Amino acid sequence: MELKLIELRRDIHRHPELGNKEFRTTSVIEKFLSQAGIVTRRPSKTGVVALISGTKEGAGSSRVMALRADIDALPIAEKTNKPYSSRTAGVMHACGHDANTAMVAGAALLLARRRNEFAGTVKCIFQPNEEAAGGALGMIRAGVLKNPVPDCIVGIHVNPWLKTGTLGVKAGAMMAAVDRFTIKIAGARSHGAYPHLGKDSIVIAAQVIQSLQSVVARQIDPVDPAVVTVGTIQGGEAFNVLAGSVTITGTVRALNNKMRRDIERIMRRHVAMIVKAYGAGYSFEYESLGRPLENSAKVLSLCRRAGSAALGKKNIVEIEKPSMGGEDFSEYLRYVPGCFIFMGARLSVPHPWHSELFDVDERALAKGAAVLEEIAVSYLLGK
Ligand code: NI
């Protein structure tokens, strides 16, 4: 199994594909599963769903558990120099979704071998386009949470910081909501020598940015984590002309929906007051790109128990701090209780996710598959 999963991971790693373009990846997954007699379907252009139904008669036949992997890569040029490095210029599996895919595919194979031991169904979801966000939503709209409806869902992700063979679990809020804001300030152009004849969008923008940085620092409870980051600012035409307009974009991260609504409301007030003071105009757009990820206590405890059975109790690592990064696994959790877990895959010199040097310890693949197998079987057997 271990070699098979390493081979699958390397195949996907060599040929990374960006979000919603995972055509080859999808067919590699389909081939891998169909060779083991697992039937798959494609609810969207580049997503795969596999159903493994138990053949044991009796209780539990209506139970359904979903396992989810993401399958897309990133627009990064790989610099690991490994024999299995990306052969596609400028695209790389720098988040380990190749490994996530191999772990869920491995679990599918292990479960298919044990069909006669359980009743009920395991639904393996191979989801495209996690990185650009929208992949989970697309799969949900395409009906992956129907026919059959899963009772619960577990998502797995390799983690380059956790020791190989350990499983990282976290109670409650785990990943942040991802919001994007766009502020356009509409001032009035004028000669740089006569500022009183115009409305300087750059000076207004500077005050807006300073002020936004005080929202989290001064108006939000310091024990509730939140981030406001301005990522881009554009405006102005010449050194001696007052800028007619400036556009500012940025992101807000928070761990619950109340917090993100509070921050949006306060930001709107700051922008309105500052712009008004200068008699200029503005527009303010605030969009949600992803929801906060909150683990279900029940599914978490299932993962802990099954993880201990598969890896040994000492290899369960409780993650203390949530991350302000986003993960669209949270979309499934609107409909189905679930839990997101980390499989440790640390190399002697670890590199962070989304680094051009990112790689994982491949010994984690078979371990991750075994953990997922144990989680699914435990659930279906009602353990
Ligand atoms: Ni990822």
PDB file of C-alpha atoms and ligand atoms in Angstrom, residues 68 70 72 74 94-97 100 130-131 157-158 326-327 340 353-354, ligand 1:
ATOM      1  CA  ARG A  68     -12.653  14.746   1.624  1.00  0.00           C
ATOM      2  CA  ASP A  70      -8.563  18.597  -2.243  1.00  0.00           C
ATOM      3  CA  ASP A  72      -5.537  21.371  -6.949  1.00  0.00           C
ATOM      4  CA  LEU A  74      -0.680  26.448  -6.960  1.00  0.00           C
ATOM      5  CA  ALA A  94       3.065  23.411  -2.790  1.00  0.00           C
ATOM      6  CA  CYS A  95       0.270  22.781  -0.305  1.00  0.00           C
ATOM      7  CA  GLY A  96       0.383  18.990  -0.356  1.00  0.00           C
ATOM      8  CA  HIS A  97      -2.975  18.381  -1.999  1.00  0.00           C
ATOM      9  CA  ASN A 100      -4.154  14.612   0.658  1.00  0.00           C
ATOM     10  CA  GLU A 130      -9.538  24.693  -2.924  1.00  0.00           C
ATOM     11  CA  GLU A 131      -6.809  27.318  -3.299  1.00  0.00           C
ATOM     12  CA  HIS A 157      -4.410  17.712   5.201  1.00  0.00           C
ATOM     13  CA  VAL A 158      -0.697  16.978   5.412  1.00  0.00           C
ATOM     14  CA  GLY A 326      -8.728  29.812   5.368  1.00  0.00           C
ATOM     15  CA  GLU A 327      -9.887  26.365   4.211  1.00  0.00           C
ATOM     16  CA  PHE A 340     -10.575  18.739   9.779  1.00  0.00           C
ATOM     17  CA  TRP A 353       2.941  25.474   2.895  1.00  0.00           C
ATOM     18  CA  HIS A 354       2.999  27.487  -0.340  1.00  0.00           C
TER      19      HIS A 354
HETATM   20 NI    NI B   1      -4.065  23.160   1.320  1.00  0.00          NI
END
